[in-house]
mmCIF file of C-alpha atoms in Angstrom:
data_model
loop_
_atom_site.group_PDB
_atom_site.id
_atom_site.type_symbol
_atom_site.label_atom_id
_atom_site.label_comp_id
_atom_site.label_asym_id
_atom_site.label_seq_id
_atom_site.Cartn_x
_atom_site.Cartn_y
_atom_site.Cartn_z
ATOM 1 C CA MET A 125 -0.281 -0.162 -0.182
ATOM 2 C CA PRO A 126 1.421 3.249 -0.877
ATOM 3 C CA LYS A 127 2.152 5.483 1.865
ATOM 4 C CA SER A 128 0.648 9.082 2.646
ATOM 5 C CA ASN A 129 2.063 12.207 3.103
ATOM 6 C CA VAL A 130 0.018 14.350 6.321
ATOM 7 C CA LEU A 131 0.229 17.916 7.619
ATOM 8 C CA VAL A 132 0.620 18.806 11.782
ATOM 9 C CA LEU A 133 -1.449 22.327 12.042
ATOM 10 C CA GLY A 134 0.699 24.200 14.573
ATOM 11 C CA ALA A 135 3.822 22.621 15.692
ATOM 12 C CA SER A 136 4.774 24.627 18.925
ATOM 13 C CA GLY A 137 2.120 22.812 20.771
ATOM 14 C CA THR A 138 3.040 19.478 22.500
ATOM 15 C CA GLY A 139 0.445 17.822 21.353
ATOM 16 C CA ALA A 140 1.611 18.376 17.569
ATOM 17 C CA ILE A 141 5.243 17.641 18.469
ATOM 18 C CA ASP A 142 3.791 13.890 19.989
ATOM 19 C CA ALA A 143 1.670 13.782 16.541
ATOM 20 C CA ILE A 144 4.690 14.320 14.302
ATOM 21 C CA ARG A 145 6.773 11.377 16.525
ATOM 22 C CA PHE A 146 4.236 8.944 16.162
ATOM 23 C CA CYS A 147 3.192 9.421 12.977
ATOM 24 C CA ARG A 148 6.783 9.338 11.837
ATOM 25 C CA LYS A 149 6.396 5.671 13.220
ATOM 26 C CA SER A 150 3.581 4.965 11.047
ATOM 27 C CA ASP A 151 3.773 1.958 8.307
ATOM 28 C CA LEU A 152 0.764 4.398 6.728
ATOM 29 C CA VAL A 153 2.544 7.109 6.670
ATOM 30 C CA GLY A 154 5.046 8.440 3.839
ATOM 31 C CA LEU A 155 6.376 12.418 4.521
ATOM 32 C CA VAL A 156 5.234 14.384 8.187
ATOM 33 C CA HIS A 157 4.667 18.134 7.555
ATOM 34 C CA ALA A 158 4.213 20.912 9.877
ATOM 35 C CA THR A 159 2.707 24.417 9.975
ATOM 36 C CA ASP A 160 3.374 27.299 12.455
ATOM 37 C CA PHE A 161 3.528 30.580 12.998
ATOM 38 C CA ASP A 162 6.628 30.523 14.550
ATOM 39 C CA PRO A 163 9.902 29.707 12.536
ATOM 40 C CA LYS A 164 11.693 28.843 15.777
ATOM 41 C CA SER A 165 8.735 26.020 16.658
ATOM 42 C CA VAL A 166 9.922 22.829 18.046
ATOM 43 C CA GLY A 167 8.332 20.170 16.181
ATOM 44 C CA PHE A 168 9.946 21.668 12.439
ATOM 45 C CA LEU A 169 13.011 19.358 14.093
ATOM 46 C CA PHE A 170 10.921 16.178 14.284
ATOM 47 C CA CYS A 171 9.004 16.780 10.744
ATOM 48 C CA ASP A 172 10.503 16.439 7.423
ATOM 49 C CA ARG A 173 9.090 19.534 5.492
ATOM 50 C CA TYR A 174 6.967 22.370 7.112
ATOM 51 C CA LEU A 175 5.918 25.567 6.553
ATOM 52 C CA VAL A 176 6.468 29.046 8.026
ATOM 53 C CA ARG A 177 2.990 30.685 7.914
ATOM 54 C CA SER A 178 3.403 33.795 6.449
ATOM 55 C CA GLY A 179 -0.546 34.870 7.951
ATOM 56 C CA THR A 180 -4.053 33.666 8.765
ATOM 57 C CA GLU A 181 -5.206 33.100 5.334
ATOM 58 C CA VAL A 182 -6.207 29.353 4.409
ATOM 59 C CA SER A 183 -5.308 29.203 1.207
ATOM 60 C CA GLU A 184 -2.084 29.184 2.206
ATOM 61 C CA ILE A 185 -2.441 25.606 3.247
ATOM 62 C CA ASN A 186 -4.351 24.797 0.423
ATOM 63 C CA ALA A 187 -1.648 25.810 -1.777
ATOM 64 C CA TYR A 188 1.372 23.755 0.463
ATOM 65 C CA CYS A 189 -0.645 20.287 0.605
ATOM 66 C CA GLU A 190 -1.419 20.266 -3.087
ATOM 67 C CA SER A 191 2.182 21.161 -3.791
ATOM 68 C CA ASN A 192 3.001 18.244 -1.315
ATOM 69 C CA ASP A 193 0.493 15.762 -2.353
ATOM 70 C CA ILE A 194 -0.694 16.253 1.350
ATOM 71 C CA SER A 195 -3.556 13.528 1.730
ATOM 72 C CA LEU A 196 -4.527 14.047 5.697
ATOM 73 C CA ILE A 197 -4.591 16.931 8.022
ATOM 74 C CA ILE A 198 -3.996 16.206 11.555
ATOM 75 C CA PRO A 199 -5.969 19.114 13.900
ATOM 76 C CA ALA A 200 -3.443 20.308 16.563
ATOM 77 C CA SER A 201 -3.732 23.974 16.542
ATOM 78 C CA HIS A 202 -6.804 25.509 18.209
ATOM 79 C CA SER A 203 -7.004 28.442 15.749
ATOM 80 C CA GLU A 204 -5.852 26.616 12.841
ATOM 81 C CA SER A 205 -8.465 24.246 12.652
ATOM 82 C CA GLU A 206 -10.631 26.326 13.224
ATOM 83 C CA ARG A 207 -10.072 28.473 10.394
ATOM 84 C CA VAL A 208 -10.029 25.594 8.052
ATOM 85 C CA ALA A 209 -12.753 23.970 9.227
ATOM 86 C CA LYS A 210 -14.331 27.475 8.184
ATOM 87 C CA HIS A 211 -13.305 27.028 4.708
ATOM 88 C CA GLU A 212 -13.388 23.588 4.284
ATOM 89 C CA SER A 213 -14.945 24.791 0.661
ATOM 90 C CA THR A 214 -11.844 26.308 -0.331
ATOM 91 C CA PHE A 215 -9.557 23.377 -0.299
ATOM 92 C CA SER A 216 -8.823 21.876 -3.555
ATOM 93 C CA ASN A 217 -9.564 18.079 -2.075
ATOM 94 C CA PRO A 218 -11.940 17.684 0.946
ATOM 95 C CA ALA A 219 -10.674 14.225 1.747
ATOM 96 C CA THR A 220 -7.430 16.041 3.355
ATOM 97 C CA LEU A 221 -9.905 17.703 5.881
ATOM 98 C CA THR A 222 -11.249 14.280 7.625
ATOM 99 C CA LEU A 223 -9.870 14.657 10.350
ATOM 100 C CA ILE A 224 -10.972 18.174 11.588
ATOM 101 C CA PRO A 225 -14.807 18.475 12.740
ATOM 102 C CA LYS A 226 -16.872 20.530 10.805
ATOM 103 C CA TYR A 227 -17.664 24.304 11.364
ATOM 104 C CA GLU A 228 -21.027 24.053 12.444
ATOM 105 C CA VAL A 229 -19.437 21.810 15.318
ATOM 106 C CA VAL A 230 -16.317 23.716 16.060
ATOM 107 C CA LYS A 231 -18.828 26.777 16.881
ATOM 108 C CA LEU A 232 -20.804 24.853 19.166
ATOM 109 C CA CYS A 233 -17.839 23.444 21.196
ATOM 110 C CA ASN A 234 -16.001 26.446 21.193
ATOM 111 C CA ASP A 235 -18.868 28.804 22.639
ATOM 112 C CA LYS A 236 -19.427 26.810 26.185
ATOM 113 C CA LEU A 237 -22.550 28.398 27.482
ATOM 114 C CA SER A 238 -24.168 27.441 23.831
ATOM 115 C CA LEU A 239 -22.644 23.534 24.094
ATOM 116 C CA TYR A 240 -24.054 23.765 27.735
ATOM 117 C CA ARG A 241 -27.493 25.123 26.667
ATOM 118 C CA PHE A 242 -26.811 22.535 24.062
ATOM 119 C CA LEU A 243 -26.552 19.383 25.939
ATOM 120 C CA SER A 244 -28.271 20.601 28.992
ATOM 121 C CA GLU A 245 -31.215 17.897 28.508
ATOM 122 C CA SER A 246 -28.945 15.037 28.301
ATOM 123 C CA VAL A 247 -25.728 15.155 29.902
ATOM 124 C CA THR A 248 -24.732 15.973 33.529
ATOM 125 C CA CYS A 249 -23.269 19.571 33.276
ATOM 126 C CA PRO A 250 -22.038 22.290 35.389
ATOM 127 C CA MET A 251 -24.287 25.044 36.748
ATOM 128 C CA THR A 252 -23.405 27.111 34.389
ATOM 129 C CA SER A 253 -25.177 31.333 34.004
ATOM 130 C CA GLN A 254 -24.599 34.534 32.773
ATOM 131 C CA ARG A 255 -26.263 36.310 35.969
ATOM 132 C CA LEU A 256 -24.145 36.311 39.349
ATOM 133 C CA ASN A 257 -27.624 36.175 40.868
ATOM 134 C CA ASP A 258 -28.333 32.758 39.765
ATOM 135 C CA PHE A 259 -25.642 30.940 42.442
ATOM 136 C CA ASP A 260 -25.629 31.125 46.446
ATOM 137 C CA LYS A 261 -23.544 34.122 47.213
ATOM 138 C CA SER A 262 -21.805 31.144 49.869
ATOM 139 C CA ILE A 263 -20.672 28.630 47.027
ATOM 140 C CA LYS A 264 -17.357 29.284 45.324
ATOM 141 C CA ILE A 265 -17.829 29.334 41.246
ATOM 142 C CA ILE A 266 -15.714 29.972 38.231
ATOM 143 C CA SER A 267 -15.360 32.620 36.170
ATOM 144 C CA LYS A 268 -13.868 32.016 32.703
ATOM 145 C CA PRO A 269 -14.424 33.205 28.813
ATOM 146 C CA ARG A 270 -17.212 32.000 26.827
ATOM 147 C CA SER A 271 -15.176 31.141 24.223
ATOM 148 C CA GLY A 272 -11.925 30.295 23.724
ATOM 149 C CA ARG A 273 -9.119 27.334 25.221
ATOM 150 C CA GLY A 274 -10.263 26.542 28.858
ATOM 151 C CA SER A 275 -6.978 26.918 30.708
ATOM 152 C CA GLU A 276 -7.112 30.485 29.880
ATOM 153 C CA GLY A 277 -8.862 33.629 31.676
ATOM 154 C CA ILE A 278 -9.845 31.394 34.745
ATOM 155 C CA VAL A 279 -10.603 32.865 37.974
ATOM 156 C CA THR A 280 -12.057 30.802 40.563
ATOM 157 C CA ALA A 281 -13.792 32.885 43.909
ATOM 158 C CA ILE A 282 -16.709 32.295 46.709
ATOM 159 C CA ALA A 283 -19.512 34.112 44.275
ATOM 160 C CA ASP A 284 -20.315 36.953 47.162
ATOM 161 C CA ASN A 285 -16.783 38.221 46.589
ATOM 162 C CA PHE A 286 -16.871 38.335 42.909
ATOM 163 C CA ILE A 287 -17.023 41.738 40.890
ATOM 164 C CA ALA A 288 -19.384 42.815 38.134
ATOM 165 C CA ILE A 289 -17.588 43.383 35.502
ATOM 166 C CA ASP A 290 -18.887 45.447 31.784
ATOM 167 C CA ASP A 291 -18.019 42.514 29.457
ATOM 168 C CA TRP A 292 -20.505 39.524 30.849
ATOM 169 C CA GLU A 293 -21.683 38.670 27.761
ATOM 170 C CA ASN A 294 -18.390 37.348 26.896
ATOM 171 C CA TYR A 295 -17.473 35.442 30.333
ATOM 172 C CA ILE A 296 -20.203 32.348 31.703
ATOM 173 C CA LEU A 297 -20.152 31.607 35.526
ATOM 174 C CA GLN A 298 -20.243 28.269 36.391
ATOM 175 C CA GLU A 299 -20.174 26.062 39.912
ATOM 176 C CA PHE A 300 -17.115 25.011 41.180
ATOM 177 C CA ILE A 301 -16.567 21.399 41.358
ATOM 178 C CA VAL A 302 -14.290 19.445 43.294
ATOM 179 C CA GLY A 303 -12.915 16.406 42.305
ATOM 180 C CA SER A 304 -11.222 14.354 39.891
ATOM 181 C CA GLU A 305 -10.703 15.253 36.575
ATOM 182 C CA PHE A 306 -10.692 13.215 33.087
ATOM 183 C CA THR A 307 -9.941 13.891 29.505
ATOM 184 C CA VAL A 308 -11.086 11.412 27.210
ATOM 185 C CA ASP A 309 -8.853 11.679 23.550
ATOM 186 C CA VAL A 310 -11.309 11.083 20.589
ATOM 187 C CA VAL A 311 -11.507 9.821 16.566
ATOM 188 C CA CYS A 312 -14.994 9.377 15.435
ATOM 189 C CA ASP A 313 -15.823 8.419 11.672
ATOM 190 C CA ALA A 314 -18.406 10.293 9.671
ATOM 191 C CA GLU A 315 -21.473 8.741 11.308
ATOM 192 C CA SER A 316 -20.318 10.835 14.366
ATOM 193 C CA ASN A 317 -19.182 7.292 15.781
ATOM 194 C CA VAL A 318 -16.223 6.277 18.118
ATOM 195 C CA ARG A 319 -13.124 4.348 16.831
ATOM 196 C CA SER A 320 -11.273 4.977 18.867
ATOM 197 C CA SER A 321 -10.738 6.335 22.321
ATOM 198 C CA TYR A 322 -9.026 6.739 25.822
ATOM 199 C CA THR A 323 -9.478 8.146 28.546
ATOM 200 C CA ARG A 324 -6.743 10.046 31.076
ATOM 201 C CA ARG A 325 -7.175 11.101 34.517
ATOM 202 C CA ARG A 326 -5.594 14.246 34.775
ATOM 203 C CA LEU A 327 -3.080 14.136 38.125
ATOM 204 C CA ILE A 328 -1.111 17.233 37.266
ATOM 205 C CA VAL A 329 -1.705 19.850 34.715
ATOM 206 C CA GLU A 330 0.565 22.974 33.843
ATOM 207 C CA ASN A 331 -0.635 25.569 31.504
ATOM 208 C CA GLY A 332 -3.689 23.540 30.386
ATOM 209 C CA VAL A 333 -2.072 20.692 29.244
ATOM 210 C CA SER A 334 -1.621 17.412 31.590
ATOM 211 C CA ILE A 335 2.184 16.535 32.554
ATOM 212 C CA CYS A 336 1.097 13.369 35.022
ATOM 213 C CA SER A 337 -1.360 11.191 33.804
ATOM 214 C CA LYS A 338 -3.765 8.047 34.637
ATOM 215 C CA VAL A 339 -4.590 5.824 31.335
ATOM 216 C CA GLU A 340 -7.746 4.420 32.629
ATOM 217 C CA ARG A 341 -10.531 2.150 30.974
ATOM 218 C CA ILE A 342 -14.407 3.715 32.657
ATOM 219 C CA PRO A 343 -16.827 2.220 31.158
ATOM 220 C CA LEU A 344 -19.536 4.992 32.675
ATOM 221 C CA ILE A 345 -17.061 7.707 30.655
ATOM 222 C CA ASP A 346 -17.205 5.682 27.286
ATOM 223 C CA SER A 347 -20.836 5.467 27.500
ATOM 224 C CA ILE A 348 -21.319 9.030 28.260
ATOM 225 C CA VAL A 349 -18.742 10.151 25.646
ATOM 226 C CA GLU A 350 -20.071 7.896 22.530
ATOM 227 C CA LYS A 351 -23.695 10.072 22.926
ATOM 228 C CA ILE A 352 -21.908 13.343 23.079
ATOM 229 C CA THR A 353 -20.538 12.694 20.715
ATOM 230 C CA LYS A 354 -23.245 11.811 18.673
ATOM 231 C CA LEU A 355 -25.628 14.720 19.712
ATOM 232 C CA ILE A 356 -23.327 17.225 18.538
ATOM 233 C CA GLY A 357 -22.302 14.857 15.491
ATOM 234 C CA LEU A 358 -18.777 15.290 16.177
ATOM 235 C CA THR A 359 -16.196 13.533 13.312
ATOM 236 C CA GLY A 360 -13.114 13.137 13.358
ATOM 237 C CA ILE A 361 -10.262 14.189 16.398
ATOM 238 C CA GLY A 362 -11.365 15.776 19.460
ATOM 239 C CA CYS A 363 -10.815 15.762 23.342
ATOM 240 C CA LEU A 364 -13.744 15.545 25.924
ATOM 241 C CA GLN A 365 -12.986 17.067 29.278
ATOM 242 C CA PHE A 366 -15.144 15.835 32.694
ATOM 243 C CA ILE A 367 -15.080 16.388 36.575
ATOM 244 C CA ARG A 368 -16.016 13.322 39.048
ATOM 245 C CA ASN A 369 -17.474 14.437 42.078
ATOM 246 C CA ASN A 370 -16.657 12.773 45.917
ATOM 247 C CA LEU A 371 -20.453 11.048 45.422
ATOM 248 C CA GLY A 372 -19.079 9.956 41.724
ATOM 249 C CA GLU A 373 -21.006 12.143 39.174
ATOM 250 C CA LEU A 374 -19.903 12.748 36.183
ATOM 251 C CA PHE A 375 -20.253 16.476 34.797
ATOM 252 C CA LEU A 376 -18.766 17.182 31.162
ATOM 253 C CA ILE A 377 -16.432 20.177 31.457
ATOM 254 C CA GLU A 378 -15.767 20.949 27.999
ATOM 255 C CA ILE A 379 -15.314 20.072 24.418
ATOM 256 C CA ASN A 380 -12.006 20.946 21.864
ATOM 257 C CA PRO A 381 -12.881 19.758 18.431
ATOM 258 C CA ARG A 382 -8.207 19.015 18.343
ATOM 259 C CA LEU A 383 -5.903 16.913 19.248
ATOM 260 C CA ALA A 384 -5.407 17.208 23.163
ATOM 261 C CA GLY A 385 -1.965 18.696 24.082
ATOM 262 C CA GLY A 386 -1.391 15.197 26.097
ATOM 263 C CA PHE A 387 -2.894 12.753 24.380
ATOM 264 C CA ALA A 388 0.734 10.677 23.804
ATOM 265 C CA ALA A 389 -0.105 9.441 27.386
ATOM 266 C CA SER A 390 -2.310 6.777 25.890
ATOM 267 C CA GLN A 391 0.394 5.999 23.042
ATOM 268 C CA GLU A 392 3.208 5.404 25.688
ATOM 269 C CA LEU A 393 1.012 2.601 27.049
ATOM 270 C CA GLY A 394 0.606 0.415 23.604
ATOM 271 C CA GLY A 395 -2.165 2.188 22.625
ATOM 272 C CA SER A 396 -3.089 3.341 19.039
ATOM 273 C CA PHE A 397 -4.349 6.872 18.979
ATOM 274 C CA ILE A 398 -2.617 8.583 15.984
ATOM 275 C CA GLU A 399 -2.972 4.872 14.041
ATOM 276 C CA ASN A 400 -6.700 4.664 14.209
ATOM 277 C CA ALA A 401 -6.560 8.289 13.469
ATOM 278 C CA LEU A 402 -4.626 7.908 10.569
ATOM 279 C CA GLN A 403 -7.003 4.480 9.771
ATOM 280 C CA VAL A 404 -9.902 7.054 9.957
ATOM 281 C CA GLY A 405 -8.486 9.737 7.989
ATOM 282 C CA LEU A 406 -7.350 7.534 5.316
ATOM 283 C CA GLY A 407 -10.406 5.123 4.924
ATOM 284 C CA LEU A 408 -8.824 2.084 6.182
ATOM 285 C CA GLN A 409 -10.042 -0.553 8.835
ATOM 286 C CA VAL A 410 -9.527 0.962 12.152
ATOM 287 C CA GLN A 411 -7.510 -2.101 14.140
ATOM 288 C CA PHE A 412 -8.047 -0.269 17.743
ATOM 289 C CA VAL A 413 -5.396 -1.574 20.193
ATOM 290 C CA GLU A 414 -6.296 -1.148 23.999
ATOM 291 C CA ALA A 415 -3.549 0.759 26.261
ATOM 292 C CA ASN A 416 -2.331 -0.453 29.543
ATOM 293 C CA GLU A 417 -3.099 1.069 32.317
ATOM 294 C CA GLY A 418 -1.387 3.281 34.205
ATOM 295 C CA THR A 419 0.557 6.708 34.811
ATOM 296 C CA VAL A 420 2.870 8.826 32.257
ATOM 297 C CA CYS A 421 4.891 12.010 32.590
ATOM 298 C CA ARG A 422 6.187 14.426 31.061
ATOM 299 C CA TYR A 423 8.904 16.035 30.964
ATOM 300 C CA LEU A 424 11.278 18.957 29.471
ATOM 301 C CA GLU A 425 14.282 17.747 26.760
ATOM 302 C CA THR A 426 17.364 18.978 25.738
ATOM 303 C CA ILE A 427 17.899 18.121 21.887
ATOM 304 C CA ASN A 428 20.092 19.661 18.893
ATOM 305 C CA ALA A 429 18.672 22.191 17.178
ATOM 306 C CA THR A 430 21.863 23.214 15.287
ATOM 307 C CA ASN A 431 20.576 22.323 11.583
ATOM 308 C CA LEU A 432 17.199 24.233 12.144
ATOM 309 C CA LYS A 433 17.258 27.291 10.184
ATOM 310 C CA VAL A 434 15.671 29.703 12.282
ATOM 311 C CA THR A 435 15.586 33.894 11.846
#
């Protein structure tokens, strides 16, 4: 079988770097390409070829795909994935976008308030509102941007200590839940069926990325994830985040329609996430491999960047 060239969006992120590494190990992949706005992106050290983005025009990515015979794009960058999804119709070969969720789904997931409202009757979510008076003044609540990455702009305080701001339209307030955090990495087919899924308990988190995770198989989470992906119509790659409180109740926190920064935990324990993503994206039979249960930690690695042409 001929090998396929892949393009990873966002070479500076931890998820993108790991995607590049694992794609290079796959027998399905020929050359691994990557894009980023930063010419010094570490991911460029690991890929075969790369594109330093000159601007936000998606046409540049399409032209690069055409000239380098790209068969599949892997969505590792939050903003770039959204831009590509929005302009899906402008791509010469729509099959390259199989792993990027549809724009309507991306918009829904990125607007946390709309997502909670959409799922509120089917999935347990934390109490969410834009009105401070909806909360008991004695409980702890969270304020976070209505859109954007979940780790940015979060403030936690007792409700009575919150100061009203003029920009509540762009923020949401949410009940603070004490418990264990989980991230579920998924690959879905064109009918939103989950074809690959791994659950990670987030033990240590820095800047929104789990640097220490325990990979587990939790049937309750699996069933809820399958329900959610069907409800929202998720296709391609995504990750769902949950909190389980001390009573065992599971709350959906957010959905990211892209590759997660910590997905490699299951790969290091024998899982097949990237291989399954490639199989779904290339229209091949999916051969899911269960990961061993265990704990995985990340660390900073020093590498020789002498041969990387940086400016």
